[in-house]
Every structure is written in C-alpha cells, then in structure tokens.
PDB file of C-alpha atoms and ligand atoms in Angstrom:
ATOM      1  CA  UNK A   1       7.532  33.120  85.824  1.00 45.00           C
ATOM      2  CA  UNK A   2       5.806  33.842  82.578  1.00 44.00           C
ATOM      3  CA  UNK A   3       7.416  34.580  79.276  1.00 45.00           C
ATOM      4  CA  UNK A   4       6.213  34.219  75.738  1.00 43.00           C
ATOM      5  CA  UNK A   5       6.533  30.924  73.941  1.00 45.00           C
ATOM      6  CA  UNK A   6       9.499  30.813  71.621  1.00 45.00           C
ATOM      7  CA  UNK A   7      11.750  32.779  73.888  1.00 44.00           C
ATOM      8  CA  UNK A   8      12.146  30.159  76.568  1.00 45.00           C
ATOM      9  CA  UNK A   9      15.289  28.749  74.973  1.00 59.00           C
ATOM     10  CA  UNK A  10      17.038  31.934  76.025  1.00 77.00           C
ATOM     11  CA  UNK A  11      16.290  31.124  79.600  1.00 82.00           C
ATOM     12  CA  UNK A  12      17.669  28.518  81.918  1.00 83.00           C
ATOM     13  CA  UNK A  13      15.679  25.296  81.922  1.00 80.00           C
ATOM     14  CA  UNK A  14      16.093  24.935  85.638  1.00 85.00           C
ATOM     15  CA  UNK A  15      15.738  28.340  87.220  1.00 90.00           C
ATOM     16  CA  UNK A  16      14.449  30.557  84.409  1.00 86.00           C
ATOM     17  CA  UNK A  17      17.325  33.005  84.534  1.00 86.00           C
ATOM     18  CA  UNK A  18      18.293  34.749  81.287  1.00 86.00           C
ATOM     19  CA  UNK A  19      21.256  32.908  79.828  1.00 87.00           C
ATOM     20  CA  UNK A  20      24.626  34.544  79.381  1.00 86.00           C
ATOM     21  CA  UNK A  21      26.849  33.704  76.411  1.00 82.00           C
ATOM     22  CA  UNK A  22      30.458  33.353  77.506  1.00 80.00           C
ATOM     23  CA  UNK A  23      31.583  31.593  74.320  1.00 78.00           C
ATOM     24  CA  UNK A  24      30.404  30.790  70.817  1.00 77.00           C
ATOM     25  CA  UNK A  25      29.858  27.185  71.868  1.00 80.00           C
ATOM     26  CA  UNK A  26      27.324  27.454  74.622  1.00 82.00           C
ATOM     27  CA  UNK A  27      25.087  29.722  76.642  1.00 86.00           C
ATOM     28  CA  UNK A  28      25.318  29.468  80.383  1.00 88.00           C
ATOM     29  CA  UNK A  29      22.990  30.267  83.205  1.00 90.00           C
ATOM     30  CA  UNK A  30      24.733  32.841  85.417  1.00 90.00           C
ATOM     31  CA  UNK A  31      22.876  31.542  88.437  1.00 91.00           C
ATOM     32  CA  UNK A  32      23.044  27.747  88.417  1.00 92.00           C
ATOM     33  CA  UNK A  33      25.714  27.335  85.698  1.00 89.00           C
ATOM     34  CA  UNK A  34      23.580  25.140  83.479  1.00 85.00           C
ATOM     35  CA  UNK A  35      24.962  25.112  79.956  1.00 86.00           C
ATOM     36  CA  UNK A  36      22.927  25.147  76.777  1.00 81.00           C
ATOM     37  CA  UNK A  37      24.412  24.433  73.390  1.00 80.00           C
ATOM     38  CA  UNK A  38      24.225  27.461  71.106  1.00 73.00           C
ATOM     39  CA  UNK A  39      23.949  25.289  68.012  1.00 71.00           C
ATOM     40  CA  UNK A  40      20.727  24.074  69.517  1.00 62.00           C
ATOM     41  CA  UNK A  41      19.600  27.656  70.009  1.00 59.00           C
ATOM     42  CA  UNK A  42      20.616  28.664  66.487  1.00 59.00           C
ATOM     43  CA  UNK A  43      18.474  25.898  65.054  1.00 55.00           C
ATOM     44  CA  UNK A  44      15.445  27.352  66.730  1.00 52.00           C
ATOM     45  CA  UNK A  45      16.133  30.801  65.406  1.00 48.00           C
ATOM     46  CA  UNK A  46      14.743  29.866  62.055  1.00 45.00           C
ATOM     47  CA  UNK A  47      11.336  28.908  63.330  1.00 46.00           C
ATOM     48  CA  UNK A  48      11.132  31.675  65.905  1.00 43.00           C
ATOM     49  CA  UNK A  49      11.738  34.643  63.704  1.00 45.00           C
ATOM     50  CA  UNK A  50       9.684  36.856  65.950  1.00 47.00           C
ATOM     51  CA  UNK A  51      12.407  36.741  68.561  1.00 58.00           C
ATOM     52  CA  UNK A  52      15.316  37.093  66.147  1.00 62.00           C
ATOM     53  CA  UNK A  53      15.933  40.620  67.282  1.00 65.00           C
ATOM     54  CA  UNK A  54      16.140  39.517  70.888  1.00 69.00           C
ATOM     55  CA  UNK A  55      18.427  36.644  70.045  1.00 62.00           C
ATOM     56  CA  UNK A  56      20.762  38.811  68.035  1.00 64.00           C
ATOM     57  CA  UNK A  57      20.999  41.314  70.835  1.00 69.00           C
ATOM     58  CA  UNK A  58      21.495  38.584  73.367  1.00 68.00           C
ATOM     59  CA  UNK A  59      23.929  36.378  71.520  1.00 67.00           C
ATOM     60  CA  UNK A  60      25.563  38.861  69.188  1.00 63.00           C
ATOM     61  CA  UNK A  61      24.637  36.724  66.218  1.00 54.00           C
ATOM     62  CA  UNK A  62      24.520  38.648  62.998  1.00 55.00           C
ATOM     63  CA  UNK A  63      21.265  37.924  61.271  1.00 50.00           C
ATOM     64  CA  UNK A  64      20.092  39.262  57.994  1.00 51.00           C
ATOM     65  CA  UNK A  65      16.619  40.332  58.769  1.00 51.00           C
ATOM     66  CA  UNK A  66      14.548  41.361  55.850  1.00 48.00           C
ATOM     67  CA  UNK A  67      10.841  41.256  55.545  1.00 50.00           C
ATOM     68  CA  UNK A  68       8.827  41.270  52.403  1.00 48.00           C
ATOM     69  CA  UNK A  69       6.008  43.606  53.171  1.00 50.00           C
ATOM     70  CA  UNK A  70       3.908  43.550  50.058  1.00 51.00           C
ATOM     71  CA  UNK A  71       3.926  42.555  46.445  1.00 65.00           C
ATOM     72  CA  UNK A  72       1.703  44.448  44.093  1.00 81.00           C
ATOM     73  CA  UNK A  73       1.720  46.121  40.697  1.00 88.00           C
ATOM     74  CA  UNK A  74       2.580  49.734  40.187  1.00 89.00           C
ATOM     75  CA  UNK A  75       3.088  52.043  37.248  1.00 93.00           C
ATOM     76  CA  UNK A  76       6.853  52.198  37.167  1.00 93.00           C
ATOM     77  CA  UNK A  77       9.002  52.457  34.097  1.00 94.00           C
ATOM     78  CA  UNK A  78      11.567  49.703  33.772  1.00 93.00           C
ATOM     79  CA  UNK A  79      15.111  51.014  33.541  1.00 90.00           C
ATOM     80  CA  UNK A  80      16.017  48.285  31.105  1.00 94.00           C
ATOM     81  CA  UNK A  81      13.178  47.807  28.640  1.00 97.00           C
ATOM     82  CA  UNK A  82      11.022  50.863  29.283  1.00 95.00           C
ATOM     83  CA  UNK A  83       7.938  48.807  30.166  1.00 96.00           C
ATOM     84  CA  UNK A  84       5.573  50.812  32.336  1.00 95.00           C
ATOM     85  CA  UNK A  85       4.456  48.241  34.875  1.00 94.00           C
ATOM     86  CA  UNK A  86       6.344  46.533  37.659  1.00 94.00           C
ATOM     87  CA  UNK A  87       5.614  44.591  40.807  1.00 91.00           C
ATOM     88  CA  UNK A  88       7.175  45.923  43.964  1.00 87.00           C
ATOM     89  CA  UNK A  89       7.780  45.145  47.563  1.00 83.00           C
ATOM     90  CA  UNK A  90       9.452  47.011  50.380  1.00 79.00           C
ATOM     91  CA  UNK A  91      12.022  45.838  52.840  1.00 75.00           C
ATOM     92  CA  UNK A  92      12.483  47.368  56.205  1.00 71.00           C
ATOM     93  CA  UNK A  93      16.198  47.651  56.675  1.00 66.00           C
ATOM     94  CA  UNK A  94      17.849  46.679  59.924  1.00 68.00           C
ATOM     95  CA  UNK A  95      18.430  50.173  61.186  1.00 65.00           C
ATOM     96  CA  UNK A  96      15.439  52.437  61.504  1.00 62.00           C
ATOM     97  CA  UNK A  97      17.592  55.250  60.163  1.00 67.00           C
ATOM     98  CA  UNK A  98      17.970  53.513  56.842  1.00 66.00           C
ATOM     99  CA  UNK A  99      14.227  53.386  56.377  1.00 74.00           C
ATOM    100  CA  UNK A 100      12.555  51.334  53.705  1.00 77.00           C
ATOM    101  CA  UNK A 101      13.892  50.348  50.343  1.00 81.00           C
ATOM    102  CA  UNK A 102      11.458  49.626  47.548  1.00 85.00           C
ATOM    103  CA  UNK A 103      12.324  46.885  45.082  1.00 87.00           C
ATOM    104  CA  UNK A 104      10.721  46.784  41.655  1.00 91.00           C
ATOM    105  CA  UNK A 105      10.536  43.880  39.254  1.00 93.00           C
ATOM    106  CA  UNK A 106       9.561  44.586  35.653  1.00 94.00           C
ATOM    107  CA  UNK A 107       6.525  42.514  34.665  1.00 92.00           C
ATOM    108  CA  UNK A 108       7.782  42.178  31.112  1.00 94.00           C
ATOM    109  CA  UNK A 109      11.495  41.423  31.305  1.00 97.00           C
ATOM    110  CA  UNK A 110      11.912  40.602  34.992  1.00 94.00           C
ATOM    111  CA  UNK A 111      14.574  43.248  35.488  1.00 95.00           C
ATOM    112  CA  UNK A 112      14.961  44.178  39.155  1.00 93.00           C
ATOM    113  CA  UNK A 113      15.776  47.618  40.387  1.00 92.00           C
ATOM    114  CA  UNK A 114      15.368  49.505  43.608  1.00 88.00           C
ATOM    115  CA  UNK A 115      14.569  52.876  44.963  1.00 79.00           C
ATOM    116  CA  UNK A 116      15.172  54.261  48.434  1.00 64.00           C
TER     117      UNK A 116
HETATM  118 ZN1   ZN B   1      19.748  28.337  86.031  1.00 71.62          ZN
HETATM  119 ZN1   ZN B   2      11.742  45.568  31.745  1.00 71.62          ZN
END
C-alpha cells in the first residue's frame, strides 16, 4: 500500500482502508471499525494544505481555499486617489467556473479594489 505522505490520516491506521465519516465527531474505518477523532484530523488540515481539497470532499468540511499567486506592481489607477500604480495578486476561486479574481492595492493610499 503506497499513498502520499500527508494523506495517511484519511486512512485507517490498521488496515489502510479509506475512512468513512459517519458523524462530525469521528471518522471510522468501514472495514475494521477503527475510529479516528476528526478534531485530530482537522488539526492536520492546516499543515497539509495540499490535501485540503481531498479532505473537504471526503469529510464535507467547508474550507476557504484561497491562494495568493503573485504580488507585483502594475499600472492601475486607484479608484480612490487616482494614483497610477498598484500592487496586485490573483486568487483562484473555489469553483473553476468563477475563474480568477485580481486584487489591487494602491501603492500610495493602500486602497484595495478588485477586478474579475
Ligand atoms: Zn481498518
Ligand atoms: Zn489610492
């Protein structure tokens, strides 16, 4: 049985079966009935962000998943003070349909605005 590091908490410690989640309190191995505390699993979520998508699908936990892609300067006129330079970064929204949203921060006044 081989699976990537960081995902093993979704599998039974004893037999390696993917855990089911019959309640909000614990995950349970459907094969050998070993229980694993979900609070324990949730704690690991933070450090294993790469598997957040898998965890959410598996446990039905609603995560806010946003990734800062880049931060650089661009010629963009601030809505507030009219300054012509802002830093920006993009966030990939949860659904692929929603696409990316670009966030701008004015380098003069710090005003934040966004553009889809
Ligand atoms: Zn098991
Ligand atoms: Zn400004």
